[in-house]
GROMACS .gro file of C-alpha atoms in nm:
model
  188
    1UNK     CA    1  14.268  10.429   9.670
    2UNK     CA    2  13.968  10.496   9.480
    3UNK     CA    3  13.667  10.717   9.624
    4UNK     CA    4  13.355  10.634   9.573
    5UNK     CA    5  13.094  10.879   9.574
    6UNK     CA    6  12.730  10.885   9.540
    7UNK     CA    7  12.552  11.235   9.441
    8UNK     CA    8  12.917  11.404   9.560
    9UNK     CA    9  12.955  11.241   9.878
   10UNK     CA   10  13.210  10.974  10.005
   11UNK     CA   11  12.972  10.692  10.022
   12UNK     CA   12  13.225  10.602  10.369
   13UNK     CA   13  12.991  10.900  10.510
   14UNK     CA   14  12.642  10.741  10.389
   15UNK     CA   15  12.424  10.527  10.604
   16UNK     CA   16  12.527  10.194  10.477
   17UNK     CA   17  12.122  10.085  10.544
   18UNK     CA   18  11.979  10.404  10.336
   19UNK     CA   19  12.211  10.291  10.078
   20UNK     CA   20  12.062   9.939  10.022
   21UNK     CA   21  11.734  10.126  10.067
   22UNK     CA   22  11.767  10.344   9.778
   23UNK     CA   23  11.785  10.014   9.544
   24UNK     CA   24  11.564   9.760   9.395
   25UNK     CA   25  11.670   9.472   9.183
   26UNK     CA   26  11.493   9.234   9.007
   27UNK     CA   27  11.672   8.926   8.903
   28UNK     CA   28  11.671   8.682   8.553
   29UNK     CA   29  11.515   8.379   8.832
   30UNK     CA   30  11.291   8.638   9.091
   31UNK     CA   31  11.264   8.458   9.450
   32UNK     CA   32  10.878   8.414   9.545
   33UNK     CA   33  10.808   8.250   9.863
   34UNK     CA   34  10.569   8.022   9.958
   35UNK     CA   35  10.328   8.305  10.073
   36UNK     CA   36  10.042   8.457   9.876
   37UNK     CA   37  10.057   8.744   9.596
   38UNK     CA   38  10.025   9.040   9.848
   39UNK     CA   39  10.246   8.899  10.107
   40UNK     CA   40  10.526   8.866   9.826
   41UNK     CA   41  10.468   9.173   9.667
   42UNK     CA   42  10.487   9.310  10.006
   43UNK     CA   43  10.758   9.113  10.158
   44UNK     CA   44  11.005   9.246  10.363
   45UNK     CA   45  10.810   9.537  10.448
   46UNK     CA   46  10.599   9.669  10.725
   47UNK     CA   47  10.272   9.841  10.680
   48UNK     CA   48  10.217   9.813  10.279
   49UNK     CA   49   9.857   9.896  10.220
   50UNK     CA   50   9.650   9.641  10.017
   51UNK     CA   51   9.588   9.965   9.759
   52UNK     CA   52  10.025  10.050   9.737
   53UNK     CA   53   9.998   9.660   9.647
   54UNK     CA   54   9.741   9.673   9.438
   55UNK     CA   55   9.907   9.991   9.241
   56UNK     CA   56  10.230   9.823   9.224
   57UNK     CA   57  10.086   9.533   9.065
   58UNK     CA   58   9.912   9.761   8.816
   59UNK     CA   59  10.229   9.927   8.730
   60UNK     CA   60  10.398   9.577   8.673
   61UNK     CA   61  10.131   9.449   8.408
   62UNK     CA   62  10.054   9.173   8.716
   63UNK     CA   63   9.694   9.301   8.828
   64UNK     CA   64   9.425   9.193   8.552
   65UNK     CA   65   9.559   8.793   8.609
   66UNK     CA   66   9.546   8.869   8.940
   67UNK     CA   67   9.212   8.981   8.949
   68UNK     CA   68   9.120   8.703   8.738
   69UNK     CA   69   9.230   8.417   9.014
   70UNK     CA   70   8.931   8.247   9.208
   71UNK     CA   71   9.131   8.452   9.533
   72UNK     CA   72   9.319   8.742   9.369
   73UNK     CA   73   9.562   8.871   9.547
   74UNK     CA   74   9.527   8.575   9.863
   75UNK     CA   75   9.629   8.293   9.616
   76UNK     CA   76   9.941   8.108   9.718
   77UNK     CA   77  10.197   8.096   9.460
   78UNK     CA   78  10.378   7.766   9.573
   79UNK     CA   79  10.730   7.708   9.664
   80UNK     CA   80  10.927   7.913   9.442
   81UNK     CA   81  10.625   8.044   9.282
   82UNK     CA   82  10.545   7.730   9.140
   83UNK     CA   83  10.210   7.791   9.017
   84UNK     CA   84  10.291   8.061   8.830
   85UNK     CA   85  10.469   8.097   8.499
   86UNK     CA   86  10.815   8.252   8.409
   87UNK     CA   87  10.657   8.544   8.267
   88UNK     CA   88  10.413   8.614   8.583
   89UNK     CA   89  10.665   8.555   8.862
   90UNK     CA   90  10.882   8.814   8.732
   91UNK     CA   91  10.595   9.102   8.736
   92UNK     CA   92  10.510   8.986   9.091
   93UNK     CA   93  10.858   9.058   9.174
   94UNK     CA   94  10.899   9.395   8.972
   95UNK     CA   95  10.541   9.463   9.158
   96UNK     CA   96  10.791   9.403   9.495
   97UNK     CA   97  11.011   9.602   9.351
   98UNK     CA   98  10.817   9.890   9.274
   99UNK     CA   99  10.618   9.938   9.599
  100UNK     CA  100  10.932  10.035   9.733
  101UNK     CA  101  10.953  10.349   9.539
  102UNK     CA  102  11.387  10.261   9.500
  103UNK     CA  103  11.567  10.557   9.366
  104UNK     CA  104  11.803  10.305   9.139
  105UNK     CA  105  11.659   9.997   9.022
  106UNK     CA  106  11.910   9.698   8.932
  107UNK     CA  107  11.737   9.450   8.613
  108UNK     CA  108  11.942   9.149   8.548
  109UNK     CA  109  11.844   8.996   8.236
  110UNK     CA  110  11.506   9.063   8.322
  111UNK     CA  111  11.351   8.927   8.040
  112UNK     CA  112  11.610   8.608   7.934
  113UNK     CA  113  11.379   8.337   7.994
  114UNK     CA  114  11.079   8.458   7.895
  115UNK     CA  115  10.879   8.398   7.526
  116UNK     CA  116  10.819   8.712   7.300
  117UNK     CA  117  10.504   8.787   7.396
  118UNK     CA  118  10.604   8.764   7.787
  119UNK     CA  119  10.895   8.992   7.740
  120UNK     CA  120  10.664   9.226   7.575
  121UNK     CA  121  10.461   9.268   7.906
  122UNK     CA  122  10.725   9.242   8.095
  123UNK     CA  123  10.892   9.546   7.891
  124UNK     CA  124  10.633   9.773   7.886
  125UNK     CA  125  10.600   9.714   8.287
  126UNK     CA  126  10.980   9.850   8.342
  127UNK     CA  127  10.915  10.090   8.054
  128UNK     CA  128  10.626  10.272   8.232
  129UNK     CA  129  10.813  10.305   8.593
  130UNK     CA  130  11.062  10.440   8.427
  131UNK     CA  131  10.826  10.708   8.279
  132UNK     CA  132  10.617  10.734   8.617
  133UNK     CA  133  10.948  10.806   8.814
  134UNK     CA  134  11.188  10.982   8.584
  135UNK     CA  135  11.435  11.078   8.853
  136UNK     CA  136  11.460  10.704   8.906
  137UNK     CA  137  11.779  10.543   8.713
  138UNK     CA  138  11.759  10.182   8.617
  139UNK     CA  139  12.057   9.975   8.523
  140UNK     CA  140  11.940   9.702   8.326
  141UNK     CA  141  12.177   9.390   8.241
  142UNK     CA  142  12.074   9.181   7.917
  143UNK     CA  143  12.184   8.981   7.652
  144UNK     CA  144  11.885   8.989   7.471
  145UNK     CA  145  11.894   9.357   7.312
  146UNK     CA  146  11.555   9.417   7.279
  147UNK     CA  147  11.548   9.448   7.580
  148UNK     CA  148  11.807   9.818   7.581
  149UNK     CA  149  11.652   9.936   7.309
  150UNK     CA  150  11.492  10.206   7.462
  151UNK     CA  151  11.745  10.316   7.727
  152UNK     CA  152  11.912  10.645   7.713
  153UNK     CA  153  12.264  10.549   7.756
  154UNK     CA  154  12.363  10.191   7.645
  155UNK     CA  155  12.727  10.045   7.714
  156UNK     CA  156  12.850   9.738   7.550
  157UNK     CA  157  13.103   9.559   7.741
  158UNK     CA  158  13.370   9.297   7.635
  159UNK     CA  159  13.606   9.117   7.916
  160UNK     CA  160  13.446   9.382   8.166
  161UNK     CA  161  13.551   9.688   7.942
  162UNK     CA  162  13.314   9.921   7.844
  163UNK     CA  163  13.385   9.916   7.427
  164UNK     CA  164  13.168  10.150   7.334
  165UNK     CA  165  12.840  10.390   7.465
  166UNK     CA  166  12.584  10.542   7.301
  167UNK     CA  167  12.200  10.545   7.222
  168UNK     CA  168  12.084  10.221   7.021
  169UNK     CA  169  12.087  10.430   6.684
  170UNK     CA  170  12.408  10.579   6.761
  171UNK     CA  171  12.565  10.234   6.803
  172UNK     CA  172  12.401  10.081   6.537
  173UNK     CA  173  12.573  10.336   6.289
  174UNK     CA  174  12.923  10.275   6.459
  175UNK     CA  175  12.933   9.901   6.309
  176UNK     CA  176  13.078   9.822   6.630
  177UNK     CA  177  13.046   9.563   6.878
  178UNK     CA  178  12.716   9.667   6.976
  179UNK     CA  179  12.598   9.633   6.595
  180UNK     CA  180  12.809   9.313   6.591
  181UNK     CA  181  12.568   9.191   6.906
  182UNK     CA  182  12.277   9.333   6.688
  183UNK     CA  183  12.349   9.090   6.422
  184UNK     CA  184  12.370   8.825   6.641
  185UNK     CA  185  11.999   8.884   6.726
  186UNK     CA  186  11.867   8.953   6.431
  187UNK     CA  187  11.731   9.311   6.563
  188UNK     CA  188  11.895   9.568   6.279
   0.00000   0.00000   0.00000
């Protein structure tokens, strides 16, 4: 049997609850709920204050449209977000994300769906938690390899092997798979 450990200890000993508290993911198609900005950057949680809101949405690129709308932060977003683009739905959700303060934060293809200019915002957003929390570790799940660029370690799988690790410039000079994958989208 393999043990599984987290920071040393048998996670069989660890509070199944604190585990799943310690994490924050932000999927490629984020779940908004009929509900208005606040309530779904706050969802799920009790006594958010309208300012950890309001900071989270600053730290997700979110708040300046927000502040824009005719009801900031009381507009409804519409089943499933409806009203709002691609691009804005996912900063509301890394704005959910990100009032919870998560120790490891899960990003799967966080940017796939989005135009250039979208991913852009969306970047810098998950680049500057990073930077605020720096004890944090995000895990980060893409295709699109502009999107790794920046990360300390990157790991290129194949068939659910880890091929080969490294920073981007180390695994562009490999002429591996990772510079294969490079190739692919057109990011030398």
């Amino acid at each position: 049997m393999m043990l599984q450990l987290i920071d040393d200890i048998d996670i069989r000993q660890l509070n199944l609850q604190w585990i799943r508290s310690q994490f924050g993911l932000v999927s490629q198609e984020p779940i908004l709920f009929d509900l208005t900005i606040a309530e779904n950057i706050a969802y799920g949680l009790d006594n958010v204050s309208m300012e950890d809101i309001i900071n989270a949405a600053r730290r997700a690129n979110i708040h300046q449209f927000i502040d824009q709308l005719p009801q900031g932060y009381e507009t409804k977003v519409g089943l499933k977000g409806s009203f709002l683009s691609g691009g804005e739905k996912q900063r509301i959700a890394i704005a959910r994300v990100l009032v919870r303060r998560p120790k490891v934060l899960l990003l799967d293809e966080p940017t796939s769906a989005m135009d250039s200019y979208n991913e852009h915002i969306v970047q810098e957003a998950l680049d500057q938690a990073q930077i605020e929390d720096s004890s944090r570790t995000s895990l980060i799940v893409a295709h699109r390899l502009s999107t790794i660029r920046s990360c300390d370690l990157i790991c290129a799988l194949h068939r659910g092997h880890i091929v080969e690790s490294g920073t981007h410039a180390e695994l562009a000079q490999r002429r591996g798979a990772y510079c294969k994958m490079l190739a692919q989208n057109n990011l030398q």
